[in-house]
Short mmCIF file of C-alpha atoms in Angstrom, two decimals:
data_model
loop_
_atom_site.label_atom_id
_atom_site.label_comp_id
_atom_site.label_asym_id
_atom_site.label_seq_id
_atom_site.Cartn_x
_atom_site.Cartn_y
_atom_site.Cartn_z
CA UNK I 1326 106.01 97.50 129.90
CA UNK I 1327 102.27 94.95 128.85
CA UNK I 1328 100.19 98.49 128.22
CA UNK I 1329 99.90 97.61 124.05
CA UNK I 1330 100.09 94.02 124.91
CA UNK I 1331 96.09 94.13 125.23
CA UNK I 1332 95.68 95.75 121.60
CA UNK I 1333 97.99 93.96 120.34
CA UNK I 1334 96.05 90.69 121.27
CA UNK I 1335 92.71 92.34 120.67
CA UNK I 1336 94.06 93.21 117.01
CA UNK I 1337 95.35 89.89 116.63
CA UNK I 1338 92.02 88.23 117.43
CA UNK I 1339 89.90 90.56 115.64
CA UNK I 1340 91.41 91.20 112.72
CA UNK I 1341 89.58 88.18 110.57
CA UNK I 1342 86.76 90.22 111.97
CA UNK I 1343 87.63 93.69 110.76
CA UNK I 1344 85.24 95.35 108.45
CA UNK I 1345 86.80 97.36 105.04
CA UNK I 1346 84.20 100.46 106.40
CA UNK I 1347 85.46 103.92 108.30
CA UNK I 1348 82.83 103.49 111.11
CA UNK I 1349 83.83 105.80 114.04
CA UNK I 1350 87.30 105.69 112.72
CA UNK I 1351 88.98 109.54 111.82
CA UNK I 1352 89.43 111.24 108.62
CA UNK I 1353 93.09 110.50 107.15
CA UNK I 1354 93.88 113.05 104.49
CA UNK I 1355 93.40 111.34 101.12
CA UNK I 1356 97.50 111.53 100.26
CA UNK I 1357 98.17 109.46 102.90
CA UNK I 1358 97.53 106.86 100.87
CA UNK I 1359 96.59 104.47 104.29
CA UNK I 1360 92.81 102.72 104.49
CA UNK I 1361 91.07 101.92 107.62
CA UNK I 1362 89.52 98.51 109.18
CA UNK I 1363 87.18 99.20 111.39
CA UNK I 1364 85.38 97.30 113.92
CA UNK I 1365 82.68 98.56 116.94
CA UNK I 1366 83.80 96.74 120.32
CA UNK I 1367 80.44 96.72 122.35
CA UNK I 1368 78.44 99.50 122.24
CA UNK I 1369 80.54 103.15 122.55
CA UNK I 1370 84.41 101.99 121.64
CA UNK I 1371 86.08 101.44 118.04
CA UNK I 1372 88.88 99.83 117.41
CA UNK I 1373 90.88 101.06 113.72
CA UNK I 1374 93.92 100.12 112.29
CA UNK I 1375 95.63 102.71 109.41
CA UNK I 1376 96.70 99.85 107.02
CA UNK I 1377 99.51 100.78 104.24
CA UNK I 1378 98.42 99.45 100.25
CA UNK I 1379 100.77 96.85 101.31
CA UNK I 1380 98.41 95.89 104.19
CA UNK I 1381 100.84 96.77 106.78
CA UNK I 1382 99.92 98.66 110.37
CA UNK I 1383 101.34 102.25 110.22
CA UNK I 1384 98.81 102.71 113.37
CA UNK I 1385 96.38 101.73 114.92
CA UNK I 1386 93.81 103.48 117.66
CA UNK I 1387 90.77 102.64 120.29
CA UNK I 1388 88.48 105.08 120.98
CA UNK I 1389 86.01 104.51 123.83
CA UNK I 1390 85.12 106.39 127.07
CA UNK I 1391 87.91 104.40 128.96
CA UNK I 1392 91.30 102.97 127.73
CA UNK I 1393 93.26 101.29 130.01
CA UNK I 1394 96.29 103.18 128.90
CA UNK I 1395 97.61 105.73 131.49
CA UNK I 1396 100.79 107.79 130.25
CA UNK I 1397 103.41 107.79 132.81
CA UNK I 1398 105.65 110.48 133.09
CA UNK I 1399 109.24 108.92 133.08
CA UNK I 1400 108.27 107.54 129.27
CA UNK I 1401 107.75 110.46 127.82
CA UNK I 1402 109.27 110.72 124.01
CA UNK I 1403 108.62 113.22 121.61
CA UNK I 1404 106.20 115.89 121.24
CA UNK I 1405 103.70 116.21 118.46
CA UNK I 1406 100.11 118.09 117.06
CA UNK I 1407 97.64 116.25 116.21
CA UNK I 1408 94.12 118.43 114.73
CA UNK I 1409 96.15 121.43 115.81
CA UNK I 1410 96.58 120.26 119.89
CA UNK I 1411 99.61 119.15 120.68
CA UNK I 1412 100.29 116.06 122.27
CA UNK I 1413 102.98 113.68 123.96
CA UNK I 1414 103.74 110.65 122.76
CA UNK I 1415 105.40 107.66 125.69
CA UNK I 1416 107.33 105.08 124.87
CA UNK I 1417 106.13 101.84 124.89
CA UNK I 1418 107.95 98.01 124.62
CA UNK I 1419 106.14 94.83 123.26
CA UNK I 1420 106.77 91.70 125.10
CA UNK I 1421 108.68 89.69 123.01
CA UNK I 1422 109.40 92.18 120.36
CA UNK I 1423 112.48 94.03 121.69
CA UNK I 1424 113.77 95.32 118.52
CA UNK I 1425 110.37 97.49 117.57
CA UNK I 1426 109.50 100.59 118.54
CA UNK I 1427 106.79 101.47 119.99
CA UNK I 1428 105.37 105.08 120.98
CA UNK I 1429 101.66 105.85 122.21
CA UNK I 1430 99.86 109.02 123.24
CA UNK I 1431 96.01 109.58 124.74
CA UNK I 1432 93.86 112.05 123.64
CA UNK I 1433 90.09 113.26 125.11
CA UNK I 1434 87.90 113.83 122.58
CA UNK I 1435 85.15 116.32 121.86
CA UNK I 1436 82.46 114.43 123.16
CA UNK I 1437 84.58 113.13 126.17
CA UNK I 1438 85.58 109.72 124.69
CA UNK I 1439 89.20 109.25 124.32
CA UNK I 1440 91.48 107.53 121.60
CA UNK I 1441 94.46 105.49 122.54
CA UNK I 1442 96.62 105.98 118.96
CA UNK I 1443 99.58 103.45 118.81
CA UNK I 1444 102.32 103.32 116.63
CA UNK I 1445 104.93 100.57 116.11
CA UNK I 1446 107.92 100.50 113.57
CA UNK I 1447 110.92 98.91 113.20
CA UNK I 1448 113.29 101.76 112.74
CA UNK I 1449 113.45 105.02 113.42
CA UNK I 1450 113.18 106.41 110.05
CA UNK I 1451 109.79 104.58 110.00
CA UNK I 1452 108.95 105.43 113.73
CA UNK I 1453 109.06 108.93 112.17
CA UNK I 1454 107.02 108.48 109.14
CA UNK I 1455 104.50 106.09 111.25
CA UNK I 1456 104.28 109.16 113.65
CA UNK I 1457 103.43 112.04 111.07
CA UNK I 1458 101.24 110.25 109.85
CA UNK I 1459 99.50 109.63 112.99
CA UNK I 1460 99.30 113.09 113.63
CA UNK I 1461 98.08 113.92 110.17
CA UNK I 1462 94.23 112.07 111.32
CA UNK I 1463 91.33 114.53 111.83
CA UNK I 1464 89.96 114.07 115.02
CA UNK I 1465 87.33 116.97 115.71
CA UNK I 1466 84.34 116.62 116.31
CA UNK I 1467 82.73 116.91 112.62
CA UNK I 1468 84.84 113.85 111.67
CA UNK I 1469 83.82 111.24 114.66
CA UNK I 1470 80.59 110.80 115.50
CA UNK I 1471 79.15 108.12 118.21
CA UNK I 1472 77.49 105.20 117.20
#
């Protein structure tokens, strides 16, 4: 239940310091209309938030060697495909926000790091849209480089 809480705290605390460069964030399709906010965290981690034109977050990801997110079988939700690889989304809950639908997944990157990806939405339709946007990223080795 608290799995996304640390990311929300990190995202909220880091928001003013987020730069407009893409850093080590994956490539987004130009037609998505999204832009990255990026923050390097330490020497080997990156926080990326995909923002819509109105400034709202479509999805976010944390890229590092290790992440605190551990998928649990009982939370399994939708299946998807990300950069040609099958993935599984897991249900999550946000403390104090029971009406928000949240999903998260963990993807191993070619260089051994992991991408913990999360999506939050107020409705089922908005969730499906954001999941589709998140799955449109390109995570391949040619699109990500380590600092």
